[in-house]
Coordinates of C-alpha atoms in Angstrom, one line a residue:
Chain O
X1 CA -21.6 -46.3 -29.4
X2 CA -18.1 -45.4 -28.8
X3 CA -17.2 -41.9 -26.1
X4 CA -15.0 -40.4 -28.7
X5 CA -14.9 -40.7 -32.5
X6 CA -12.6 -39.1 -34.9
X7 CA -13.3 -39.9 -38.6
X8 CA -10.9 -38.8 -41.2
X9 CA -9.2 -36.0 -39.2
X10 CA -6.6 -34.0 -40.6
X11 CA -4.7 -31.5 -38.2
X12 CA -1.5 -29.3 -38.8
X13 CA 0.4 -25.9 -38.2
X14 CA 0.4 -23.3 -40.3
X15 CA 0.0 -24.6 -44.0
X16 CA 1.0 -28.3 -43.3
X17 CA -1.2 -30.8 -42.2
X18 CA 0.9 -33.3 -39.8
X19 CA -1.7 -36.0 -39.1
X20 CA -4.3 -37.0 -42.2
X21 CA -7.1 -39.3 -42.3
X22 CA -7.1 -40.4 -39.0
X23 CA -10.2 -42.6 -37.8
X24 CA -9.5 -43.3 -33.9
X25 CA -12.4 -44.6 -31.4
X26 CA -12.4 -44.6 -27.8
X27 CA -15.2 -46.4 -26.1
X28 CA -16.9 -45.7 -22.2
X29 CA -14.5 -46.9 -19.8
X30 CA -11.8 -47.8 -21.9
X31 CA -8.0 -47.3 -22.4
X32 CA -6.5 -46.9 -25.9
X33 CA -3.1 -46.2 -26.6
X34 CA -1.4 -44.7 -29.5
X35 CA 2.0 -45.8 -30.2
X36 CA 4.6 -44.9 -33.0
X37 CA 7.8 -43.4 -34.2
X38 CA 9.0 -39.7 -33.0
X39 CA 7.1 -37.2 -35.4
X40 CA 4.8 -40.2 -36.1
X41 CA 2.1 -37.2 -35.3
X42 CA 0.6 -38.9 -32.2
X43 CA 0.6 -35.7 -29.9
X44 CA -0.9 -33.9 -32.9
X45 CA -3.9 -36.2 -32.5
X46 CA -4.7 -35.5 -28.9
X47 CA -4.4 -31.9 -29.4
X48 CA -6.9 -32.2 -32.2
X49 CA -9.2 -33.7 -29.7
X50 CA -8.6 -31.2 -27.8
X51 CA -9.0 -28.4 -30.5
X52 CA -5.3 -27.2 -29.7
X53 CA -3.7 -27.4 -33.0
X54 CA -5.0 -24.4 -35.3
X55 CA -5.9 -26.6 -38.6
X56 CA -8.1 -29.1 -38.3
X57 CA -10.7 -30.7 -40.8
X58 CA -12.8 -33.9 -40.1
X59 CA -15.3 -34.8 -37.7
X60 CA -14.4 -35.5 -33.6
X61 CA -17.5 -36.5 -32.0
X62 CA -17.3 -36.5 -27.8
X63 CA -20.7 -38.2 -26.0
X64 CA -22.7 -37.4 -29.1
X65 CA -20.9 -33.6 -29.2
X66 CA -19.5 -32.4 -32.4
X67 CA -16.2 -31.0 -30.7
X68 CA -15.1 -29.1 -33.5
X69 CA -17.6 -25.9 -33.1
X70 CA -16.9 -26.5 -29.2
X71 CA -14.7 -23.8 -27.8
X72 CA -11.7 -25.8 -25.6
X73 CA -13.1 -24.3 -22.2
X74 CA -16.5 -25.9 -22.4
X75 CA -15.2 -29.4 -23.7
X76 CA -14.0 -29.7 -19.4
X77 CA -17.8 -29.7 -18.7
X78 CA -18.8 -32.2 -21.5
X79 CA -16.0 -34.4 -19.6
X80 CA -13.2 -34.1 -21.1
X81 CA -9.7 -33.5 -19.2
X82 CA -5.8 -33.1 -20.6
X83 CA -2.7 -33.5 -19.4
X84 CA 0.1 -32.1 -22.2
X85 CA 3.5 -33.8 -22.9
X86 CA 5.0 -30.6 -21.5
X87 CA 3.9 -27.3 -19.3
X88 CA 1.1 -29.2 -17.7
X89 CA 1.0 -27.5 -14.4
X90 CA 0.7 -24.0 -13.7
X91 CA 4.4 -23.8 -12.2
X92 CA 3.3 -20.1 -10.5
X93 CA 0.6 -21.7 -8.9
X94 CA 0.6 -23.8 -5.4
X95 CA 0.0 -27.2 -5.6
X96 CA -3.8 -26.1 -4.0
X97 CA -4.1 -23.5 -6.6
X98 CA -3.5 -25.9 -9.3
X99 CA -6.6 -28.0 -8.6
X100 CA -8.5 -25.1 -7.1
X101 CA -8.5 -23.2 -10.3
X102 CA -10.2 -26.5 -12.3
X103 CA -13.3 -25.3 -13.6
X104 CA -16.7 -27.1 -13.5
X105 CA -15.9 -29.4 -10.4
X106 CA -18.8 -30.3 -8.5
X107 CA -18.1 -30.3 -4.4
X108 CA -14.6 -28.8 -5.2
X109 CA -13.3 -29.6 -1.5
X110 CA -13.9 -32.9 -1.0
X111 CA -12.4 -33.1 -4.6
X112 CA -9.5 -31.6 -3.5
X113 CA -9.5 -34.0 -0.5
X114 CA -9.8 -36.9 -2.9
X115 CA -6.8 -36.1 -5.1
X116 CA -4.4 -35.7 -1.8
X117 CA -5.6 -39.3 -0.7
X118 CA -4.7 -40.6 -4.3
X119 CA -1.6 -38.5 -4.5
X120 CA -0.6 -38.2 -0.8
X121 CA 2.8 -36.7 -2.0
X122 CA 1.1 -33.5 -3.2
X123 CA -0.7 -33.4 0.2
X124 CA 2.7 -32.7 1.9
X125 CA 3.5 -30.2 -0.1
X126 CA 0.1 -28.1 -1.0
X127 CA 2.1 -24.4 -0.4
X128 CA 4.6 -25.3 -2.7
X129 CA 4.8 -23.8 -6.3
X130 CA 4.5 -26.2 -8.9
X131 CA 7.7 -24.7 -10.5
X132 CA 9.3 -25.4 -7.4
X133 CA 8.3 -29.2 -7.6
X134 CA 10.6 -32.2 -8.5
X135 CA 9.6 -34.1 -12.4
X136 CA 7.9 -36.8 -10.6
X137 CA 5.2 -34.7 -8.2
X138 CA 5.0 -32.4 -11.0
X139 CA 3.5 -35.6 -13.4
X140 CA 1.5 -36.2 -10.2
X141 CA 0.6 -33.1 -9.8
X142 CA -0.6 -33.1 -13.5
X143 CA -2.7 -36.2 -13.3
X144 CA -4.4 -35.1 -10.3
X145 CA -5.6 -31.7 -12.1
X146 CA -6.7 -33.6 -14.9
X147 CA -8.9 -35.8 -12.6
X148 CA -10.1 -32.8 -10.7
X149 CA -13.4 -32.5 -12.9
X150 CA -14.1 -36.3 -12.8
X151 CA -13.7 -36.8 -16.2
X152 CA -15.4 -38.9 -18.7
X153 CA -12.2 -39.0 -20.8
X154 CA -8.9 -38.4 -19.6
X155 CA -6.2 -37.4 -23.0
X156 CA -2.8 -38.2 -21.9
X157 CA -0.3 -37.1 -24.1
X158 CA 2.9 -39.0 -23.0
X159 CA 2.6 -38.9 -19.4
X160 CA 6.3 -40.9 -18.4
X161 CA 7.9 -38.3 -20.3
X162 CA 11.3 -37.6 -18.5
X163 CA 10.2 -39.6 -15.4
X164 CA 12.3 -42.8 -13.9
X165 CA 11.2 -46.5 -14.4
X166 CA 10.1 -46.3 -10.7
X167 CA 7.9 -43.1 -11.0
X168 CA 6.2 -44.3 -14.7
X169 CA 5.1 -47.4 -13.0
X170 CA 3.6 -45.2 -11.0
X171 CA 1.9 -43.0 -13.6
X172 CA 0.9 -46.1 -15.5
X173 CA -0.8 -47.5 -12.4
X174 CA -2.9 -44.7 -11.6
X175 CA -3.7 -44.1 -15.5
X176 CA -4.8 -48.2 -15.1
X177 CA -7.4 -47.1 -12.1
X178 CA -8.8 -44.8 -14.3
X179 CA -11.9 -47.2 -15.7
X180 CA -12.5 -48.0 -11.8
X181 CA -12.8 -44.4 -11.5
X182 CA -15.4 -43.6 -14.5
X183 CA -12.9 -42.6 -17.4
X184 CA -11.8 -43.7 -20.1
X185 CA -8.3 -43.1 -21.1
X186 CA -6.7 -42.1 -24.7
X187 CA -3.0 -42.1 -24.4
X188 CA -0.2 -41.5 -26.5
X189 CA 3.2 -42.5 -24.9
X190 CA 6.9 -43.1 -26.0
X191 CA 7.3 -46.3 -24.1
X192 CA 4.9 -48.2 -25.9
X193 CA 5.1 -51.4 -25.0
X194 CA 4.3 -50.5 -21.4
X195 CA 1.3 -48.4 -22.3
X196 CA -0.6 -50.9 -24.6
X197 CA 0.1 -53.5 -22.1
X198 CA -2.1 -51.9 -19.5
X199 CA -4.6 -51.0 -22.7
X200 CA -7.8 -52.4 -24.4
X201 CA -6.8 -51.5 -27.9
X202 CA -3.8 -49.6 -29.2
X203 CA -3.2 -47.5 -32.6
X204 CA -0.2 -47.7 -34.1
X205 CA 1.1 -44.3 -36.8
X206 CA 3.8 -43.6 -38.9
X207 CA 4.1 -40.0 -40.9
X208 CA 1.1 -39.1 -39.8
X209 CA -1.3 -41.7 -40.5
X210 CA -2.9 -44.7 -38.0
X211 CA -1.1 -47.8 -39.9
X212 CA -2.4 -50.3 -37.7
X213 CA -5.3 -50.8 -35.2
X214 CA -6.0 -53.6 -33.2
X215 CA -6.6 -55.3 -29.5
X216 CA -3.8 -55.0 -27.3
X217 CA -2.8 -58.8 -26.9
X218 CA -2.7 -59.0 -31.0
X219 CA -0.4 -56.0 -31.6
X220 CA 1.8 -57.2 -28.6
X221 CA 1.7 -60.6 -30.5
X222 CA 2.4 -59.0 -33.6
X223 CA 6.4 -59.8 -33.9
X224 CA 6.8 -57.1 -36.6
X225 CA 5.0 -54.6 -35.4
X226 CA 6.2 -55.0 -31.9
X227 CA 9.9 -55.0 -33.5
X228 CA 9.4 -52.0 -35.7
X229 CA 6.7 -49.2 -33.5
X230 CA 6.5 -50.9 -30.1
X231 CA 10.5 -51.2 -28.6
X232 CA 11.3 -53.2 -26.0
X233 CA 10.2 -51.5 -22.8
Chain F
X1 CA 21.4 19.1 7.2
X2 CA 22.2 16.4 4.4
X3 CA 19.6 14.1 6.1
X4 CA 16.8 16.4 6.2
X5 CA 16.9 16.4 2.7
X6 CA 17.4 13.3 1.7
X7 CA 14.3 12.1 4.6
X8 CA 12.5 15.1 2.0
X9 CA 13.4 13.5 -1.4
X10 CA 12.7 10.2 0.4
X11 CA 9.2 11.0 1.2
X12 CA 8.9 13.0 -1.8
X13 CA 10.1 9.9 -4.2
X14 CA 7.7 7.3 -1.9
X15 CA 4.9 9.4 -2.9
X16 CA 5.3 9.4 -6.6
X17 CA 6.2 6.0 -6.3
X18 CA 3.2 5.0 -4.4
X19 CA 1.1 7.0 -7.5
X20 CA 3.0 5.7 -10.1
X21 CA 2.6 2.4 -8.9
X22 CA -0.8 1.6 -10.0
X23 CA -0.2 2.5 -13.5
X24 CA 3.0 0.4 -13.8
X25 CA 1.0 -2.3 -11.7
X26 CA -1.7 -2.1 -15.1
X27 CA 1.4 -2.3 -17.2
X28 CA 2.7 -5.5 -16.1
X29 CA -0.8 -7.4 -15.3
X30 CA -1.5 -6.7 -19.0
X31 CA 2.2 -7.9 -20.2
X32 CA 2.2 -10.8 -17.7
X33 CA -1.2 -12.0 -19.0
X34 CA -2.4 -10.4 -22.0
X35 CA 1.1 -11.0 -23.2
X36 CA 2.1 -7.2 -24.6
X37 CA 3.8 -4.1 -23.6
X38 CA 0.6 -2.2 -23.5
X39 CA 1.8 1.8 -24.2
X40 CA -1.8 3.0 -24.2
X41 CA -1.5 2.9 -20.5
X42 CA 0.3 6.8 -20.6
X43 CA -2.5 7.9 -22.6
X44 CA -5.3 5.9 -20.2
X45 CA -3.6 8.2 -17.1
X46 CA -3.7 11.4 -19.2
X47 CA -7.6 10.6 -19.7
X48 CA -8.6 9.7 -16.6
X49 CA -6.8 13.3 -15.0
X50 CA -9.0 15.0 -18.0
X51 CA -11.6 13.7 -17.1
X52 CA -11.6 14.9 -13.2
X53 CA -11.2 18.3 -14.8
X54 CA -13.9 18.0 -17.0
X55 CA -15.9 16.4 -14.0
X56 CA -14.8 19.7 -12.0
X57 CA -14.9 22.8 -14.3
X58 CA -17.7 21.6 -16.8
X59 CA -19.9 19.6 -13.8
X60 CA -19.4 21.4 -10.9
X61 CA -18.8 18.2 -9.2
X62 CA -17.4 17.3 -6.2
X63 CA -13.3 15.6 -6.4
X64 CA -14.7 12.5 -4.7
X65 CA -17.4 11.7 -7.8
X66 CA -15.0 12.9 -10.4
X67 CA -12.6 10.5 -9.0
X68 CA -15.0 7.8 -9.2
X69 CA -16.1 8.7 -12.7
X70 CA -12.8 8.7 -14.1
X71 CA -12.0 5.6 -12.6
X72 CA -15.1 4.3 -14.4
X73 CA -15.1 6.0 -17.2
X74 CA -10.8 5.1 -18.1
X75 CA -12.0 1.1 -17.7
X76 CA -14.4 1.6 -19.8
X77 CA -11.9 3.2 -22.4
X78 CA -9.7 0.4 -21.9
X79 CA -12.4 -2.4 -22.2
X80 CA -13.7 -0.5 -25.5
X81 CA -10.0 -0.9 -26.8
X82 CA -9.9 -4.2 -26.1
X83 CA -13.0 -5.5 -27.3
X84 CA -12.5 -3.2 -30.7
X85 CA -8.8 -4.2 -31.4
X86 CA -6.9 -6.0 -28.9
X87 CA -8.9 -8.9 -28.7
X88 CA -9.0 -9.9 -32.5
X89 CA -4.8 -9.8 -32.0
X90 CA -4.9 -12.3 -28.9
X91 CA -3.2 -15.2 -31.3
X92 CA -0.8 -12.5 -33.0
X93 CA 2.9 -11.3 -32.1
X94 CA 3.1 -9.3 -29.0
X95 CA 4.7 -6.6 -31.6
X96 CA 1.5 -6.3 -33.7
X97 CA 0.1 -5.3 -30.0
X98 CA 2.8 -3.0 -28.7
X99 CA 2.1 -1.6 -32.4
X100 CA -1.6 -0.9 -32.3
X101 CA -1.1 0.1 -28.2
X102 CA 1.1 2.8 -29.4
X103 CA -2.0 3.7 -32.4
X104 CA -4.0 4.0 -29.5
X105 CA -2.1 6.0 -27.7
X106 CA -1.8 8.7 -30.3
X107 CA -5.5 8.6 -31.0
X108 CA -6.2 9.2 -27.2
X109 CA -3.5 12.3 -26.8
X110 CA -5.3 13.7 -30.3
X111 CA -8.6 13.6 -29.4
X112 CA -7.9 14.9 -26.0
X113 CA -5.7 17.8 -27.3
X114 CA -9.0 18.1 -30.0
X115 CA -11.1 19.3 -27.2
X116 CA -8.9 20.5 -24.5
X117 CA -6.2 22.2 -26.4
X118 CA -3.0 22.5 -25.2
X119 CA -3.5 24.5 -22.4
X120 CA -2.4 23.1 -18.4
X121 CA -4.9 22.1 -15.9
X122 CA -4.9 21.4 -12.3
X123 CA -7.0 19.3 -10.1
X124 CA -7.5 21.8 -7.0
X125 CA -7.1 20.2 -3.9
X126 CA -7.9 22.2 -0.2
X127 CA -4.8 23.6 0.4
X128 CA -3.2 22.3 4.0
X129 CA 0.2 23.3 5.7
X130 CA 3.1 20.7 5.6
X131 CA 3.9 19.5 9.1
X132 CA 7.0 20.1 9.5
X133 CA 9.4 17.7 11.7
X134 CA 12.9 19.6 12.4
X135 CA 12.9 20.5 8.7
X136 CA 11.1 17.0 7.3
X137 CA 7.8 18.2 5.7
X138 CA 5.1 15.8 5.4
X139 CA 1.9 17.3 3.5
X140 CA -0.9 15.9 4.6
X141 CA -2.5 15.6 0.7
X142 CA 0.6 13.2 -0.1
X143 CA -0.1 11.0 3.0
X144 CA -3.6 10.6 1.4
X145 CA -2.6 10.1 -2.5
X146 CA -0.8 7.6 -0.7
X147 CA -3.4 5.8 1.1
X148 CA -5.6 5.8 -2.2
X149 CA -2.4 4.2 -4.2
X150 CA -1.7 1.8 -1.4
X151 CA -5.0 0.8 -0.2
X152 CA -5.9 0.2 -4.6
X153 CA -2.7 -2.1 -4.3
X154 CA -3.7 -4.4 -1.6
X155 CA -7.0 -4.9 -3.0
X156 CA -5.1 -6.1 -6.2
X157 CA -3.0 -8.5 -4.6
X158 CA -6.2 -9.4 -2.6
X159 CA -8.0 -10.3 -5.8
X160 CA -5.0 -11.7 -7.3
X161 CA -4.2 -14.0 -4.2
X162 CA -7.1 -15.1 -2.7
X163 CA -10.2 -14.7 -4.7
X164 CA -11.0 -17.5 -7.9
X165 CA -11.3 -14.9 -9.8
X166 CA -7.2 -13.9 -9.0
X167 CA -6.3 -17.9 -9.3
X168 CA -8.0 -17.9 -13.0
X169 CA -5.9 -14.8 -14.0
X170 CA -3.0 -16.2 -12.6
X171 CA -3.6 -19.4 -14.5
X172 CA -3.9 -17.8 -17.8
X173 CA -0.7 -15.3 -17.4
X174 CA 1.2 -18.9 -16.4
X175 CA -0.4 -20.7 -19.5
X176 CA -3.0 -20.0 -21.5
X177 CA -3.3 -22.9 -23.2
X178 CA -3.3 -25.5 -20.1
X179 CA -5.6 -22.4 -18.6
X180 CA -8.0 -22.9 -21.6
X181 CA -8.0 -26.8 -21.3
X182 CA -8.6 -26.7 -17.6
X183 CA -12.0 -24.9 -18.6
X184 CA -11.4 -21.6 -17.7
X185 CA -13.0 -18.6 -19.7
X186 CA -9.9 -16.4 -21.0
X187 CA -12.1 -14.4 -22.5
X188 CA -13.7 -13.5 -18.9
X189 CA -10.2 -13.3 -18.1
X190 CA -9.3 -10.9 -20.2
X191 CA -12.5 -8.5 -20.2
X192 CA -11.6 -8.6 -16.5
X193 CA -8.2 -7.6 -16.9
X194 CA -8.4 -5.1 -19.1
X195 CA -11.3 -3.1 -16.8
X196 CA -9.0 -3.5 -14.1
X197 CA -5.8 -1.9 -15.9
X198 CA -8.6 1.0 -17.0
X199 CA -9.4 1.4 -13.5
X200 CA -5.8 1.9 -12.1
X201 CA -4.8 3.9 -15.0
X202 CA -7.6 6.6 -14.2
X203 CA -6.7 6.2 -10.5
X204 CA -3.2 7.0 -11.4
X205 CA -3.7 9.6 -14.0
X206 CA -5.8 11.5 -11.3
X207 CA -3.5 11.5 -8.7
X208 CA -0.1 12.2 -10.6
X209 CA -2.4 15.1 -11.8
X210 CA -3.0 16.7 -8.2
X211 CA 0.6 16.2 -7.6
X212 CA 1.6 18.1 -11.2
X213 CA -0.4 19.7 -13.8
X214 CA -2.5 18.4 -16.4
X215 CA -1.2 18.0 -19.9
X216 CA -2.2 15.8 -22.9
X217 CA 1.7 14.6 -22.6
X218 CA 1.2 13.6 -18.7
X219 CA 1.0 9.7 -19.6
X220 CA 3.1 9.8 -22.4
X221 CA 6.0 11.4 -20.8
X222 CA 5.5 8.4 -18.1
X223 CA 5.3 5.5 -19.8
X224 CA 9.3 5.2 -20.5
X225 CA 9.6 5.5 -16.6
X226 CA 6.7 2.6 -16.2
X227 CA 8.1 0.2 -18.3
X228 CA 12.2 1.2 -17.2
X229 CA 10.6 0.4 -13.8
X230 CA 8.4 -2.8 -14.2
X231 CA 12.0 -4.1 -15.9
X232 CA 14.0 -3.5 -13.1
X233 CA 11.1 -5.2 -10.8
X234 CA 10.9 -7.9 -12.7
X235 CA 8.7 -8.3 -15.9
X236 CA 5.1 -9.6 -15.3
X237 CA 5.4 -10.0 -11.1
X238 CA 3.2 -7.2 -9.8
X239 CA 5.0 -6.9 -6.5
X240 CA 8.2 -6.2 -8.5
X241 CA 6.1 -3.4 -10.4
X242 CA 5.8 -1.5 -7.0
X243 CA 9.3 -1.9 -5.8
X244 CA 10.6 -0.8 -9.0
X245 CA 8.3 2.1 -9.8
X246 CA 9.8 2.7 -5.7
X247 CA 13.2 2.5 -5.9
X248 CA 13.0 4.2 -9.3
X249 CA 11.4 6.8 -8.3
X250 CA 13.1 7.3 -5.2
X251 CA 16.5 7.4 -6.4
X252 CA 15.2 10.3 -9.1
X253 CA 14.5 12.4 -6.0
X254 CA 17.8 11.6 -4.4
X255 CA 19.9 12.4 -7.4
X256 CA 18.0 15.5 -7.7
X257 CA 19.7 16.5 -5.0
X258 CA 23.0 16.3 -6.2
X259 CA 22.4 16.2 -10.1
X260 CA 19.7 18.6 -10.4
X261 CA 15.7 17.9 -11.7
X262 CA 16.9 17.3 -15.7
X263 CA 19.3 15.1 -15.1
X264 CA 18.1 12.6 -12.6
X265 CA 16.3 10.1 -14.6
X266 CA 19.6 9.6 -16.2
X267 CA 20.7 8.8 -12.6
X268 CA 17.6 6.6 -12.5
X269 CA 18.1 4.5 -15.1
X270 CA 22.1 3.8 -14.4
X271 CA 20.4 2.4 -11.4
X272 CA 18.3 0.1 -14.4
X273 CA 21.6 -1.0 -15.5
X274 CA 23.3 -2.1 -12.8
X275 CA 20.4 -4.0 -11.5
X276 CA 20.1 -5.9 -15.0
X277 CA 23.9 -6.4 -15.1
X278 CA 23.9 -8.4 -11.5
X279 CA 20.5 -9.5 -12.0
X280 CA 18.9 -9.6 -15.2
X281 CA 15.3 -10.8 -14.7
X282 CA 15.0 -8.3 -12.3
X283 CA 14.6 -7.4 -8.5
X284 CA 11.7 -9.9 -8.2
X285 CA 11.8 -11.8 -11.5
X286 CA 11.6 -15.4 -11.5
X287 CA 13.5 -18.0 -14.1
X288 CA 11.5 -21.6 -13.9
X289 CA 13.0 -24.6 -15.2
X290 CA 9.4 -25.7 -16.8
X291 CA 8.5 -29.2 -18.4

């Protein structure tokens, strides 16, 4: 049975649904990847599993939990962890604070202990303000809350954003560790290539709909899909 | 003998300050995380000062419990406000807020005037002799309407500093949305908040009543001065709150001096504008480069 299952989601602002009929899966320990144009609707998909967009119809189905009458606050102690595309640290916060104020951790300190040995730049700089942090300890920073509360799933919605090559291969290779770690990972990331190469299965949408699904190895294999969703890096 | 005056108007202006500090504290925690210019929080002073009187005159009882009952008593006003109205508007523009604040406002003053007239109160205080240092007057009462307002401030930046409970309403008043994903209860949050900003309001109501008299227009002839001096601190940082409601409210004393009482909020508020113009977000305001 399969951690997370959307079937035939549709999710939207205001009167307009952006993403429709979307059937996603993400299994225990696994990394999927959802790839696609700009305004493809990919964030909108995370948020919905999230319950962060304010329409939303369809079923989402965590660990046998009907999300949708789950208010976002409890879905961190059924598992469930995000890192948005943008804002995703409390920049008024210290570094501490940040994964202090993590609800739902279980032996908080060594937690907290845990995260500086995985991220030992944040370590250095625990007093400092998130807002006060460069992009790349920042994305760190990010991933490390999200990780706080052990997660069963960890949604990442497009994690390299504005970071160099150097600091993305970072990202990617701690978002790779993830399965070692317990969680399963459902990304959705501009460099796609990168992101279903170090997946299980990747989804591919354009205006708003999943077009094609399939293991990793076959969509990178897939010459014109690779050409038209996937880019070259 | 300039500088025995302007040590007076000093002291005089710290004092207010101090007093009008908790009140503009309660304006900003509720703009920096509830997200609205909450004008109720005039009205919340006027009823907590009300309600000392009513404590004393109608009770009998002693300043000490009618203090504490209109500390408890204003939270609960606020928290009834909140859970009746202001929580159903949580998702809705700050203006439909600052629009129903100001409803609430009026319906406060009227019901108060309803029972209380308009007729002026005061909150009797044992009277004690100034001491008097070469013409600098210190009354003893103001040194401890000061201690009140300064020790209620520390405990706030206690809570808000180094408690969880401080970190989660930080969180939210940075972003709600991450706040909300990261598993914290901004509902908690908020019913928190709200009993807090009820609390300081009657605190502050009480004490600007000692210092005056007692009017149903004591708040809401304040709350153009609270939100004139949580701008110039810097909207939504609580330590600006204080140093504006200070240097506000010290410079009106000054002026006084020279421009007379009427005219020295003017003075005050020229002070607003010059601030602005050199620094607009304020004495302590921050601008973050967020991604």
């Amino acid at each position: 049975m399969s951690l997370l299952m959307l079937e035939d989601v549709a999710a939207g602002y205001g009167d307009t649904d952006v993403v429709t009929g979307v059937n996603l899966q993400v299994g225990d320990r696994e990394i999927v990847a959802v790839a696609g144009t700009n305004g493809a609707g990919k964030s909108t998909v995370v948020k919905a599993v999230m319950g962060l967009t304010p329409r939303l119809s369809g079923s989402v189905v965590f660990d046998g939990h009907e999300l949708t009458r789950i208010p976002i606050e409890k879905r961190v102690s059924l598992g469930l962890s995000y890192v948005p595309q943008v804002q995703n640290t409390f920049a008024a916060l210290t570094v501490l604070e940040n994964l202090q104020v993590v609800e739902r951790v279980a032996n908080r300190s060594q937690r907290i202990k845990d995260m500086f040995d995985l991220f030992p730049a944040l370590a250095d700089r625990r007093r400092t303000a998130a807002g006060d942090l460069s992009g790349g300890e920042r994305q760190q920073l990010a991933f490390a809350r999200a990780l706080m509360s052990s997660p069963r799933l960890s949604v990442l919605d497009e994690p390299s954003a504005a970071l160099s090559p150097a600091l993305t291969a970072q990202v990617f290779e701690q978002v790779r560790r993830c399965p070692e770690a317990g969680a399963a990972v459902l990304i959705v990331e501009q460099r796609a290539r990168q992101a279903i190469e170090f997946s299980n299965r990747g989804y591919v949408m354009d205006s708003g709909r999943i077009v094609l699904t399939d293991t990793s190895a076959n969509l990178l294999s897939n010459d014109r899909m690779a050409q038209l969703y996937l880019g070259q890096h | 003998m300039i500088w025995v005056d302007l040590a007076n108007a000093t002291i005089n202006g710290i004092v207010i300050g101090l007093l009008l500090a908790l009140p503009a504290l309660a304006v900003t925690l509720v703009f920096g995380i509830a997200r609205f210019p909450n004008a109720a929080t005039g009205d919340f002073m006027t009823f907590g000062a009300y309600t000392v009187v009513a404590a004393k005159s109608l009770l009998a009882l002693p300043l000490a419990i009618g203090v504490a009952m209109a500390c408890a008593l204003t939270a609960l006003l606020s928290l009834f406000f909140y859970w009746w109205v202001f929580r159903a508007l949580v998702r809705r523009s700050p203006v439909a807020s600052l629009i129903v604040s100001i409803g609430i406002a009026l319906v406060v003053r009227s019901t108060i005037t309803f029972f209380a007239g308009q007729s002026q109160y005061t909150i009797e205080v044992p009277l004690v002799r100034a001491w008097n240092f070469d013409g600098v007057r210190i009354v003893p009462t103001d040194l401890y309407i000061a201690g009140v307002a300064v020790t209620a401030l520390v405990l706030t930046f206690c809570l808000l500093h180094l408690t969880p409970l401080g970190r989660r309403m930080r969180a939210v008043a940075d972003n709600m949305e991450l706040a909300r994903a990261s598993g914290i209860n901004v509902g908690r949050v908020m019913i928190t908040l709200f009993a807090i900003v009820g609390f300081y309001c009657g605190l502050g109501g009480v004490l600007i009543g000692i210092k005056a008299v007692v009017l149903p227009e004591l708040g809401w002839e304040l709350l153009l001065l609270l939100f004139a001096a949580v701008i110039l601190g810097g909207i939504g940082s609580p330590l600006g709150a204080i140093i504006g409601m200070l240097v506000f409210s010290v410079s009106q004393e000054i002026a006084s001096l020279w421009v007379g009482a009427s005219y020295k909020i003017v003075f005050a508020f020229f002070l607003l504008l010059g601030v602005l113009l050199l620094r607009p977000q304020g004495i302590l305001g921050k601008v973050r480069a967020v991604r």
